[in-house]
Amino acid sequence: MYLDRCKRRLKSSSAVNPAVISPQDPTLLIGSSLVATCTVSPDFPLRAEDLYWTLNGRRLPAASYTALGPSTLSVALARLNGSRQQSGDNLVCHSRDGGILAGSCLYVGRTTEKPVNISCWSKNMKDLTCKWAPGTEGETFLHTNYTLKYKRRWYGQDNTCHEYHTAGTYSCHIPEDLALFTPYEIWVEASNRLGVAVSDVVMLDILDVVTTDPPSDVHVSRVGDLEDQLSVRWSSPPALKDFLFQAKYQIQYRVEDSSEWKVVDDVGNQTSCRLAGLRPGTVYFVQVRCNPFSIYGSKKAGIWSDWSNPTAASTPRSERVAGGCDPKGGEQNTTLRRELKQFFGWVKKHAYGCSNLGIKLYDQWRVWLQKSHKTRNQVGKEPFALLLPGWAGPGGAAG
Amino acid sequence: MAAADSPSAALRRRDLCSRGIRLAGKMRVDVIDLLDAYVERQGLDVSSLDSSVAAVEGVPLAAVERWDEQTGTQRLLENLAAYRAFRALLAQMLEEQREQLGEADAGLGRALASVLLQVSAFTYHLEELLRLESRGEGEEEEDRPAPPPRLSIFEQKLRGLGVLRELAQWAVRSARDLRQLSKPSPATGTAAGLAESP
């Protein structure tokens, strides 16, 4: 049986191949045509009419066959589609009993396009990571290999990046320190079986693409007993302490049961901030991020770090809503009027002649008000205090 | 043989066998999963290939005649030879996979690497069992065979299929071999298979 001979061939590599397909493992453009031939070895008593073809397991119609000799059968494939799998379509020559005599893998696709949108960032000036997008025309049906290359402009030699997929599918990480104060040229080469496409060269100075670690020591605490405020403090990025740079920060916060963050983006270069207008008796998650810019006078905008891990804290419970009942609008107005009246009375008594009448003074009055309520009502413990990991308890200094 | 007779050695053997059985079971499950993924990614039509990949050069066959009559040492030596061969074959498959597809099919590559690791661990396990037997056979790995000739891509696909199919069969056979080895001998209280080894 021919099949057994085929098996024997696989067992013994020195044995003669039962048949040979030509071309072997060709690469073709989508839409092209191919004529493949299967020639049976003279050692095997098989004739062309004993053979048939399959492509990816499907038998090809006999109408596409031509006997080119007593033991050679060709098949014509027209307008080829892109390969079904990147490992190649399987074109197989069979004997009549289904045995495999020979196989050839067809790689049908299109040329790769030049990669686009290259962007890079350096974490603390210690490394460089770049990512890019493949071309825009869609799938090439062939495995594409990407190589990121870089060199110092003018006098450097080409270097190749080796750590791929570190920040997504199309990314590469250069772990070593790169030279500062010199521009780099960076580009990506995309290659597949049909050729190579090279991206445009991106020019950058490491100082212009620096980002840093998110602030790691974010503290969130209450502002005395003010039920609508929290104080946030953090440190500037230690990894950049030896470098001349400016930093700006952003804060985002959300209530525990919501996924919607509110962003405070006017923090500037301060390392503390007070969040106001919060809901009383509510747990808030707070994150901070840093943008180091103007490193050694760089004129670029800088790159934001990741957000810090969320830090949780709760605002003090409001006594007005302590019963779980939300006051109606009219009641709120009455309360506000009453509070304002109290406030002005308090200003007259405690801050008479003080020209610095601002929100800080209002906060002091709120603290005073809370204390006087507390003395009257002896408010119990905050329920969140015992529940929250990372909870910043009361006692945080008023800003 | 002395080591095999001592109670602590018997205990150690039983422990090695039961852990080996668990390893073989896990390996079988993973190889079956890998086989499904492999067939899909290589575009192989299994039904039409069934007979053609029944035997592939260098792939040790799990099929055995007169299995009941095998001695413990025989079982261990045959297992060891098989898994050493699988280790080399899988390493080659992994290399070919990386050569052709790079990181494009990282999932398949990872699964292949994981099975290779399990085969290596199982090989070590078998070596431990043989060492316990104090027979020395199989402890030293023979010289590595010359690398097989370069195959066409389609032949590589077929060989990969053959390797994984046969490895799945071996995992079943190995679990049964080890179960057999861990049975206490009625005469000596040690493993039956080993005790009757020539």
Coordinates of C-alpha atoms in Angstrom, one line a residue:
Chain A
M1 CA 0.0 0.0 0.0
Y2 CA 1.3 3.4 -1.0
L3 CA 0.4 4.9 2.3
D4 CA 2.5 2.4 4.2
R5 CA 5.4 3.4 2.0
C6 CA 4.7 7.0 2.9
K7 CA 4.8 6.1 6.5
R8 CA 8.0 4.3 6.1
R9 CA 9.4 7.4 4.5
L10 CA 8.5 9.4 7.5
K11 CA 10.1 6.8 9.7
S12 CA 13.3 6.7 7.7
S13 CA 14.6 10.0 6.5
S14 CA 17.0 8.4 4.0
A15 CA 14.1 6.8 2.2
V16 CA 13.0 8.2 -1.2
N17 CA 10.1 10.7 -1.1
P18 CA 7.0 9.1 -2.6
A19 CA 6.2 12.3 -4.5
V20 CA 7.4 15.8 -4.8
I21 CA 5.3 19.0 -5.1
S22 CA 6.6 21.9 -7.1
P23 CA 6.7 24.7 -6.1
Q24 CA 7.5 23.9 -2.5
D25 CA 6.1 26.4 0.1
P26 CA 5.7 29.3 -2.4
T27 CA 4.7 32.9 -1.3
L28 CA 2.1 34.6 -3.5
L29 CA 0.2 37.8 -3.7
I30 CA -3.6 37.7 -3.1
G31 CA -5.4 37.3 -6.4
S32 CA -2.5 35.6 -8.2
S33 CA -2.7 32.1 -9.8
L34 CA -0.6 29.0 -9.3
V35 CA 0.0 25.8 -11.1
A36 CA 1.4 23.2 -8.9
T37 CA 2.7 19.7 -9.9
C38 CA 2.9 16.5 -8.0
T39 CA 5.4 14.1 -9.5
V40 CA 5.4 10.5 -8.1
S41 CA 8.8 8.9 -7.6
P42 CA 9.6 6.1 -10.1
D43 CA 10.0 3.8 -7.1
F44 CA 6.2 4.0 -6.5
P45 CA 3.9 2.4 -9.0
L46 CA 1.4 5.2 -9.1
R47 CA 0.1 6.9 -12.1
A48 CA -1.3 10.5 -12.6
E49 CA -4.9 9.2 -12.6
D50 CA -4.4 7.6 -9.2
L51 CA -3.7 11.0 -7.6
Y52 CA -5.9 13.9 -6.3
W53 CA -5.3 17.2 -4.6
T54 CA -6.7 18.9 -1.4
L55 CA -6.3 22.4 -0.2
N56 CA -6.7 22.8 3.6
G57 CA -8.4 19.4 3.6
R58 CA -10.9 20.2 0.8
R59 CA -10.7 18.1 -2.3
L60 CA -10.0 20.3 -5.4
P61 CA -12.2 19.6 -8.4
A62 CA -10.8 17.2 -11.1
A63 CA -11.5 19.9 -13.7
S64 CA -8.5 21.8 -12.4
Y65 CA -6.1 18.9 -12.9
T66 CA -3.9 18.2 -15.9
A67 CA -1.8 15.0 -16.4
L68 CA 1.6 16.3 -17.4
G69 CA 3.1 12.9 -17.7
P70 CA 2.4 9.3 -16.7
S71 CA 3.1 10.0 -13.1
T72 CA 2.8 13.8 -12.9
L73 CA -0.4 15.6 -12.1
S74 CA -0.8 19.4 -12.0
V75 CA -3.5 21.5 -10.4
A76 CA -4.4 25.1 -11.4
L77 CA -5.4 27.5 -8.6
A78 CA -6.8 30.8 -9.8
R79 CA -7.4 34.1 -7.9
L80 CA -6.0 32.9 -4.6
N81 CA -7.5 34.3 -1.4
G82 CA -5.3 35.3 1.6
S83 CA -4.0 32.3 3.5
R84 CA -6.5 30.8 6.0
Q85 CA -3.8 30.4 8.6
Q86 CA -0.5 32.2 9.1
S87 CA 1.2 28.8 9.1
G88 CA 0.3 28.5 5.4
D89 CA -2.5 26.8 3.4
N90 CA -1.9 23.1 3.1
L91 CA -1.8 21.9 -0.5
V92 CA -1.6 18.1 -0.4
C93 CA -1.1 15.5 -3.1
H94 CA -2.9 12.2 -2.2
S95 CA -3.0 8.7 -3.6
R96 CA -6.3 7.3 -4.5
D97 CA -6.7 5.7 -1.0
G98 CA -6.3 9.0 0.7
G99 CA -2.7 8.6 1.8
I100 CA -0.5 11.7 1.7
L101 CA 2.2 11.6 -0.9
A102 CA 3.5 15.1 -0.5
G103 CA 2.5 18.5 0.8
S104 CA 3.4 22.1 0.2
C105 CA 2.4 25.2 2.2
L106 CA 1.1 28.2 0.3
Y107 CA 1.6 31.6 1.8
V108 CA -0.8 34.0 0.1
G109 CA -1.1 37.6 1.3
R110 CA -0.1 41.1 0.6
T111 CA 3.0 43.1 1.2
T112 CA 3.3 44.7 4.6
E113 CA 2.8 48.4 5.0
K114 CA 5.1 50.8 6.7
P115 CA 4.3 51.2 10.4
V116 CA 2.8 54.5 11.5
N117 CA 2.2 56.7 14.6
I118 CA 5.5 55.9 16.4
S119 CA 5.5 57.4 19.9
C120 CA 8.0 56.9 22.6
W121 CA 8.5 57.7 26.3
S122 CA 11.3 57.4 28.8
K123 CA 10.6 56.5 32.4
N124 CA 12.8 58.6 34.6
M125 CA 15.3 59.0 31.7
K126 CA 16.4 55.4 32.4
D127 CA 15.0 53.7 29.4
L128 CA 12.9 54.2 26.3
T129 CA 9.7 52.5 25.2
C130 CA 8.1 53.0 21.8
K131 CA 4.9 51.9 20.3
W132 CA 3.5 52.1 16.8
A133 CA 0.6 51.1 14.7
P134 CA 0.7 48.7 11.8
G135 CA -0.3 50.0 8.4
T136 CA -3.9 50.9 7.8
E137 CA -4.9 48.7 4.9
G138 CA -5.8 45.8 7.1
E139 CA -4.7 42.2 7.3
T140 CA -1.8 41.0 5.2
F141 CA -2.6 37.3 5.9
L142 CA 1.1 36.6 6.5
H143 CA 3.1 36.8 9.6
T144 CA 4.7 40.2 9.9
N145 CA 7.9 40.7 11.9
Y146 CA 8.5 44.2 13.4
T147 CA 12.0 45.5 14.2
L148 CA 12.5 48.8 16.0
K149 CA 15.8 50.4 15.3
Y150 CA 17.4 53.5 16.7
K151 CA 20.6 55.5 16.4
R152 CA 22.0 58.8 17.5
R153 CA 21.6 61.3 14.8
W154 CA 24.6 62.2 12.6
Y155 CA 27.2 59.9 14.0
G156 CA 25.5 56.9 15.7
Q157 CA 25.3 53.4 14.4
D158 CA 22.1 51.4 14.0
N159 CA 20.9 49.6 17.1
T160 CA 18.1 47.1 17.4
C161 CA 15.5 46.9 20.1
H162 CA 15.1 43.4 21.6
E163 CA 12.3 43.5 24.2
Y164 CA 9.0 43.5 22.2
H165 CA 5.4 43.5 23.4
T166 CA 6.2 45.2 26.7
A167 CA 3.5 47.9 26.3
G168 CA 1.1 46.2 23.9
T169 CA 1.3 44.2 20.7
Y170 CA 3.3 46.8 18.8
S171 CA 5.8 48.0 21.2
C172 CA 9.4 47.6 22.2
H173 CA 11.5 48.5 25.3
I174 CA 15.1 49.6 25.3
P175 CA 16.2 49.0 28.8
E176 CA 19.6 50.8 28.9
D177 CA 20.4 54.4 29.6
L178 CA 20.4 56.4 26.4
A179 CA 22.5 59.5 25.9
L180 CA 21.0 62.8 26.8
F181 CA 21.3 66.1 25.0
T182 CA 21.5 64.4 21.6
P183 CA 18.7 63.6 19.2
Y184 CA 17.8 60.1 18.3
E185 CA 16.4 58.7 15.1
I186 CA 13.9 55.9 15.6
W187 CA 12.1 53.8 13.0
V188 CA 10.3 50.5 12.6
E189 CA 10.9 47.9 9.9
A190 CA 8.0 45.6 9.1
S191 CA 8.8 42.5 7.1
N192 CA 6.8 39.5 5.9
R193 CA 7.5 36.9 3.2
L194 CA 6.7 39.4 0.5
G195 CA 9.1 42.1 1.5
V196 CA 10.0 44.9 4.0
A197 CA 8.4 48.3 4.7
V198 CA 10.2 50.9 6.7
S199 CA 8.4 53.6 8.7
D200 CA 9.2 57.3 8.6
V201 CA 12.0 58.2 10.9
V202 CA 11.0 59.9 14.1
M203 CA 13.5 62.2 15.7
L204 CA 13.4 62.8 19.5
D205 CA 15.4 64.0 22.4
I206 CA 15.1 61.8 25.5
L207 CA 14.5 64.9 27.6
D208 CA 11.4 65.7 25.6
V209 CA 9.7 62.4 26.3
V210 CA 10.2 61.9 30.0
T211 CA 7.6 60.5 32.2
T212 CA 7.8 59.3 35.8
D213 CA 6.4 56.9 38.4
P214 CA 3.0 57.9 39.8
P215 CA 3.2 59.6 43.2
S216 CA 3.5 56.7 45.7
D217 CA 2.9 58.4 49.0
V218 CA -0.5 59.9 48.5
H219 CA -2.2 60.8 51.8
V220 CA -5.8 61.7 52.0
S221 CA -7.2 63.1 55.3
R222 CA -10.1 65.0 56.7
V223 CA -10.1 68.7 57.1
G224 CA -11.1 68.8 60.8
D225 CA -14.8 68.0 60.9
L226 CA -15.7 69.6 57.6
E227 CA -18.0 67.1 56.1
D228 CA -17.6 68.3 52.5
Q229 CA -13.8 68.4 52.2
L230 CA -10.8 66.2 52.1
S231 CA -7.1 67.1 52.1
V232 CA -4.7 65.3 49.6
R233 CA -0.9 65.4 50.0
W234 CA 1.8 63.7 48.0
S235 CA 5.6 64.0 47.2
S236 CA 7.3 64.9 44.0
P237 CA 8.7 61.9 42.1
P238 CA 11.9 60.8 43.9
A239 CA 13.4 59.3 40.8
L240 CA 13.8 62.7 39.3
K241 CA 15.0 64.5 42.4
D242 CA 18.5 65.0 40.9
F243 CA 17.2 66.6 37.8
L244 CA 16.2 70.1 37.1
F245 CA 12.6 69.9 36.1
Q246 CA 9.1 71.3 36.9
A247 CA 6.2 69.1 37.7
K248 CA 2.5 69.5 37.4
Y249 CA -0.1 67.3 38.9
Q250 CA -3.6 66.1 38.4
I251 CA -6.0 64.6 40.9
Q252 CA -9.0 62.5 40.2
Y253 CA -11.5 61.2 42.7
R254 CA -14.7 59.3 42.8
V255 CA -17.2 58.1 45.3
E256 CA -17.0 54.5 46.3
D257 CA -20.1 53.3 44.5
S258 CA -19.4 55.1 41.2
S259 CA -16.9 54.4 38.4
E260 CA -17.0 58.0 37.2
W261 CA -13.9 60.0 38.1
K262 CA -13.8 63.7 38.6
V263 CA -10.6 65.3 37.5
V264 CA -9.0 68.3 39.2
D265 CA -6.5 69.5 36.6
D266 CA -5.6 73.0 38.0
V267 CA -3.4 71.7 40.8
G268 CA -0.3 73.1 39.2
N269 CA 3.0 72.3 40.9
Q270 CA 1.6 72.1 44.4
T271 CA 2.0 68.9 46.3
S272 CA -1.2 69.2 48.3
C273 CA -4.7 70.1 47.5
R274 CA -8.1 70.3 49.2
L275 CA -11.1 68.7 47.6
A276 CA -14.2 70.7 48.3
G277 CA -17.9 70.2 47.6
L278 CA -17.9 66.5 48.6
R279 CA -20.8 64.5 50.0
P280 CA -20.8 64.2 53.7
G281 CA -20.3 60.7 55.2
T282 CA -19.1 59.3 51.9
V283 CA -16.0 57.2 51.0
Y284 CA -13.9 58.7 48.3
F285 CA -11.1 57.2 46.2
V286 CA -8.3 59.6 45.2
Q287 CA -5.5 59.2 42.7
V288 CA -2.7 61.6 41.7
R289 CA -0.5 61.7 38.6
C290 CA 2.5 63.7 37.7
N291 CA 3.8 65.3 34.5
P292 CA 7.5 66.2 34.7
F293 CA 8.2 68.8 32.1
S294 CA 10.8 71.4 31.2
I295 CA 13.5 68.9 32.2
Y296 CA 16.8 70.8 31.7
G297 CA 14.8 73.4 29.9
S298 CA 13.0 71.1 27.4
K299 CA 10.2 73.0 25.7
K300 CA 7.9 69.9 25.2
A301 CA 4.8 69.4 27.1
G302 CA 5.9 66.3 29.1
I303 CA 4.1 63.0 29.5
W304 CA 1.7 62.2 32.3
S305 CA 2.7 59.3 34.6
D306 CA 0.2 56.5 35.4
W307 CA -2.3 57.3 38.1
S308 CA -1.2 56.4 41.7
N309 CA -3.0 53.5 43.4
P310 CA -6.3 54.7 44.8
T311 CA -6.2 56.0 48.4
A312 CA -9.5 55.9 50.3
A313 CA -10.9 58.3 52.9
S314 CA -14.3 59.3 54.1
T315 CA -15.8 62.7 54.7
P316 CA -17.4 63.2 58.2
R317 CA -21.1 62.3 58.4
S318 CA -23.4 65.3 58.2
E319 CA -25.7 65.7 61.1
R320 CA -28.4 67.2 58.9
V321 CA -28.7 63.9 57.0
A322 CA -27.9 61.7 59.9
G323 CA -31.4 60.3 59.9
G324 CA -31.0 59.0 56.3
C325 CA -33.5 61.4 55.1
D326 CA -32.5 63.8 52.3
P327 CA -33.7 67.3 53.0
K328 CA -36.1 68.9 50.5
G329 CA -35.0 71.9 48.5
G330 CA -37.1 74.3 50.7
E331 CA -35.7 72.9 53.9
Q332 CA -32.2 73.2 52.4
N333 CA -32.8 76.9 51.8
T334 CA -34.0 77.4 55.3
T335 CA -30.9 75.6 56.6
L336 CA -28.6 77.7 54.5
R337 CA -30.2 80.9 55.6
R338 CA -29.9 79.9 59.2
E339 CA -26.3 78.9 58.7
L340 CA -25.4 82.1 56.9
K341 CA -27.1 84.1 59.7
Q342 CA -25.0 82.1 62.2
F343 CA -21.9 82.6 60.2
F344 CA -22.2 86.4 60.0
G345 CA -22.9 86.5 63.7
W346 CA -19.7 84.4 64.3
V347 CA -17.7 86.7 62.0
K348 CA -18.8 89.7 64.0
K349 CA -17.7 88.1 67.2
H350 CA -14.5 86.2 66.2
A351 CA -13.1 87.9 63.1
Y352 CA -14.1 91.5 63.6
G353 CA -11.7 93.8 61.7
C354 CA -10.2 90.9 59.7
S355 CA -9.8 92.0 56.2
N356 CA -8.8 88.5 55.0
L357 CA -12.3 87.3 54.7
G358 CA -12.2 84.2 52.5
I359 CA -13.1 80.5 52.2
K360 CA -10.5 79.7 54.9
L361 CA -12.3 81.7 57.4
Y362 CA -15.5 80.0 56.3
D363 CA -13.8 76.6 56.9
Q364 CA -12.8 77.7 60.4
W365 CA -16.3 78.6 61.2
R366 CA -17.5 75.2 59.8
V367 CA -15.0 73.5 62.2
W368 CA -16.2 75.6 65.0
L369 CA -19.8 74.8 64.1
Q370 CA -19.2 71.1 64.0
K371 CA -17.5 71.2 67.3
S372 CA -20.3 73.0 69.0
H373 CA -22.8 70.5 67.5
K374 CA -20.6 67.6 68.7
T375 CA -20.6 68.9 72.2
R376 CA -24.4 69.0 72.1
N377 CA -25.0 65.7 70.4
Q378 CA -22.0 63.6 71.2
V379 CA -21.8 62.1 67.7
G380 CA -20.8 58.4 67.6
K381 CA -17.9 56.9 65.8
E382 CA -17.6 57.1 62.0
P383 CA -18.8 53.9 60.5
F384 CA -16.2 53.8 57.8
A385 CA -13.3 54.1 60.2
L386 CA -13.3 50.4 60.9
L387 CA -14.0 49.2 57.5
L388 CA -11.6 50.8 55.1
P389 CA -8.1 49.7 54.3
G390 CA -6.0 52.7 53.6
W391 CA -8.6 54.9 55.3
A392 CA -7.3 58.2 56.4
G393 CA -9.0 58.8 59.7
P394 CA -10.1 62.0 61.3
G395 CA -7.5 64.3 62.7
G396 CA -5.9 65.4 59.4
A397 CA -4.8 69.0 59.8
A398 CA -7.0 71.6 58.3
G399 CA -5.3 72.8 55.2
Chain B
M1 CA 17.9 -4.0 45.2
A2 CA 18.6 -3.3 48.9
A3 CA 17.3 0.2 48.5
A4 CA 14.2 -1.1 46.9
D5 CA 13.5 -3.5 49.8
S6 CA 13.8 -1.0 52.7
P7 CA 10.5 0.4 54.0
S8 CA 11.6 4.0 53.5
A9 CA 12.5 3.3 49.9
A10 CA 9.1 1.6 49.4
L11 CA 7.5 4.7 50.9
R12 CA 9.5 7.0 48.7
R13 CA 8.7 4.9 45.6
R14 CA 5.0 5.0 46.4
D15 CA 5.2 8.7 46.8
L16 CA 7.1 9.2 43.6
C17 CA 4.6 7.0 41.8
S18 CA 1.5 8.7 43.0
R19 CA 3.0 12.1 42.2
G20 CA 4.0 10.8 38.8
I21 CA 0.5 9.6 38.1
R22 CA -0.8 13.0 38.9
L23 CA 1.8 14.6 36.6
A24 CA 0.9 12.2 33.8
G25 CA -2.8 13.0 34.2
K26 CA -2.2 16.8 34.0
M27 CA 0.1 16.3 31.1
R28 CA -2.6 14.3 29.2
V29 CA -5.2 17.1 29.7
D30 CA -2.8 19.8 28.6
V31 CA -1.5 17.8 25.6
I32 CA -5.1 17.2 24.4
D33 CA -5.8 20.9 24.6
L34 CA -2.6 21.7 22.8
L35 CA -3.5 19.2 20.1
D36 CA -6.8 20.9 19.4
A37 CA -5.1 24.3 19.1
Y38 CA -2.3 22.9 17.0
V39 CA -4.6 21.3 14.5
E40 CA -6.5 24.5 14.2
R41 CA -3.5 26.8 13.8
Q42 CA -1.8 24.5 11.3
G43 CA -5.0 24.1 9.3
L44 CA -4.8 20.4 9.4
D45 CA -7.8 18.3 8.4
V46 CA -7.4 15.5 11.0
S47 CA -9.8 13.1 9.4
S48 CA -7.8 13.0 6.2
L49 CA -4.5 12.7 8.0
D50 CA -5.4 10.0 10.5
S51 CA -3.6 7.2 8.8
S52 CA -0.7 9.3 7.3
V53 CA 0.7 10.4 10.6
A54 CA 0.3 7.1 12.4
A55 CA 4.1 6.7 12.6
V56 CA 6.6 9.5 12.3
E57 CA 10.3 9.2 12.4
G58 CA 11.8 9.4 15.9
V59 CA 8.5 9.4 17.7
P60 CA 8.3 6.6 20.3
L61 CA 5.1 4.6 20.0
A62 CA 3.1 4.0 23.2
A63 CA 1.6 0.8 21.8
V64 CA 3.0 -2.2 23.5
E65 CA 2.4 -5.9 23.4
R66 CA 2.3 -8.1 26.5
W67 CA 2.2 -5.0 28.7
D68 CA 1.2 -7.2 31.6
E69 CA 4.3 -9.2 31.4
Q70 CA 6.7 -6.2 31.6
T71 CA 8.9 -5.9 34.7
G72 CA 9.1 -2.7 36.6
T73 CA 12.5 -1.8 35.4
Q74 CA 11.5 -2.5 31.8
R75 CA 8.5 -0.1 32.3
L76 CA 10.7 2.6 33.7
L77 CA 13.4 2.3 31.0
E78 CA 10.9 2.4 28.2
N79 CA 9.1 5.4 29.7
L80 CA 12.4 7.2 30.2
A81 CA 13.6 6.6 26.7
A82 CA 10.2 7.8 25.3
Y83 CA 10.1 11.0 27.4
R84 CA 13.7 11.9 26.5
A85 CA 12.8 11.6 22.9
F86 CA 9.6 13.7 23.4
R87 CA 11.7 16.3 25.2
A88 CA 14.0 16.7 22.1
L89 CA 11.1 16.6 19.7
L90 CA 9.1 19.2 21.5
A91 CA 12.1 21.5 21.8
Q92 CA 12.5 21.2 18.1
M93 CA 8.8 22.0 17.5
L94 CA 9.1 25.0 19.7
E95 CA 12.1 26.3 17.8
E96 CA 10.4 25.8 14.4
Q97 CA 7.3 27.5 15.7
R98 CA 9.3 30.5 16.8
E99 CA 11.2 30.6 13.5
Q100 CA 8.1 30.6 11.4
L101 CA 5.7 32.7 13.4
G102 CA 7.8 34.6 15.9
E103 CA 5.6 35.9 18.6
A104 CA 2.6 36.0 16.3
D105 CA 1.2 32.9 17.9
A106 CA 2.4 33.4 21.4
G107 CA -0.5 31.4 22.9
L108 CA 0.5 28.2 21.0
G109 CA 4.1 28.8 21.8
R110 CA 3.4 29.2 25.5
A111 CA 1.3 26.0 25.5
L112 CA 4.0 24.1 23.7
A113 CA 6.6 25.4 26.2
S114 CA 4.4 24.4 29.1
V115 CA 4.1 20.8 27.8
L116 CA 7.8 20.7 27.2
L117 CA 8.4 21.7 30.8
Q118 CA 6.0 19.0 32.0
V119 CA 7.8 16.4 29.9
S120 CA 11.1 17.5 31.4
A121 CA 9.7 17.3 34.9
F122 CA 8.3 13.8 34.2
T123 CA 11.6 12.6 32.8
Y124 CA 13.3 13.8 36.0
H125 CA 10.7 11.9 38.0
L126 CA 11.4 8.7 36.1
E127 CA 15.1 9.1 36.6
E128 CA 14.5 9.5 40.4
L129 CA 12.5 6.2 40.4
L130 CA 15.2 4.4 38.5
R131 CA 17.9 5.8 40.8
L132 CA 15.8 4.5 43.8
E133 CA 16.0 1.2 42.2
S134 CA 19.8 1.5 42.4
R135 CA 20.2 0.0 39.1
G136 CA 21.9 2.9 37.4
E137 CA 20.4 2.1 34.0
G138 CA 19.0 5.1 32.3
E139 CA 20.6 7.5 34.8
E140 CA 23.0 8.8 32.3
E141 CA 21.4 10.2 29.2
E142 CA 22.7 8.6 26.0
D143 CA 24.5 10.8 23.5
R144 CA 21.9 13.0 21.8
P145 CA 20.9 11.6 18.5
A146 CA 22.0 13.6 15.4
P147 CA 19.3 16.2 14.6
P148 CA 16.8 15.0 12.1
P149 CA 17.1 16.2 8.6
R150 CA 15.5 19.5 7.6
L151 CA 11.8 18.8 6.8
S152 CA 9.6 20.8 4.6
I153 CA 7.1 23.0 6.4
F154 CA 4.2 20.6 5.7
E155 CA 6.3 17.7 6.9
Q156 CA 7.0 19.6 10.1
K157 CA 3.3 20.2 10.6
L158 CA 2.6 16.4 10.2
R159 CA 5.5 15.5 12.5
G160 CA 4.2 17.9 15.2
L161 CA 0.7 16.3 15.0
G162 CA 2.3 12.9 15.3
V163 CA 4.4 13.9 18.3
L164 CA 1.4 15.4 20.2
R165 CA -0.9 12.5 19.5
E166 CA 1.6 9.9 20.6
L167 CA 2.5 12.0 23.7
A168 CA -1.1 11.9 24.7
Q169 CA -1.1 8.1 24.4
W170 CA 2.1 7.9 26.4
A171 CA 0.6 9.9 29.2
V172 CA -2.1 7.3 29.6
R173 CA 0.3 4.4 29.4
S174 CA 2.7 6.1 31.9
A175 CA 0.0 6.6 34.5
R176 CA -0.9 2.9 34.2
D177 CA 2.8 1.9 34.4
L178 CA 3.3 3.9 37.5
R179 CA 0.1 2.5 39.1
Q180 CA 1.4 -0.9 38.4
L181 CA 4.8 0.0 40.0
S182 CA 3.2 1.3 43.1
K183 CA 1.3 -1.9 43.9
P184 CA 2.9 -3.6 46.9
S185 CA 4.4 -7.0 46.2
P186 CA 2.7 -9.7 48.2
A187 CA 6.0 -11.4 49.0
T188 CA 8.3 -8.5 50.0
G189 CA 5.9 -5.7 50.6
T190 CA 7.7 -3.7 47.9
A191 CA 6.5 -2.7 44.5
A192 CA 5.5 -5.8 42.5
G193 CA 7.0 -4.8 39.2
L194 CA 10.3 -3.8 40.7
A195 CA 10.6 -6.9 42.9
E196 CA 10.3 -9.2 40.0
S197 CA 12.7 -7.3 37.8
P198 CA 15.5 -9.4 36.4

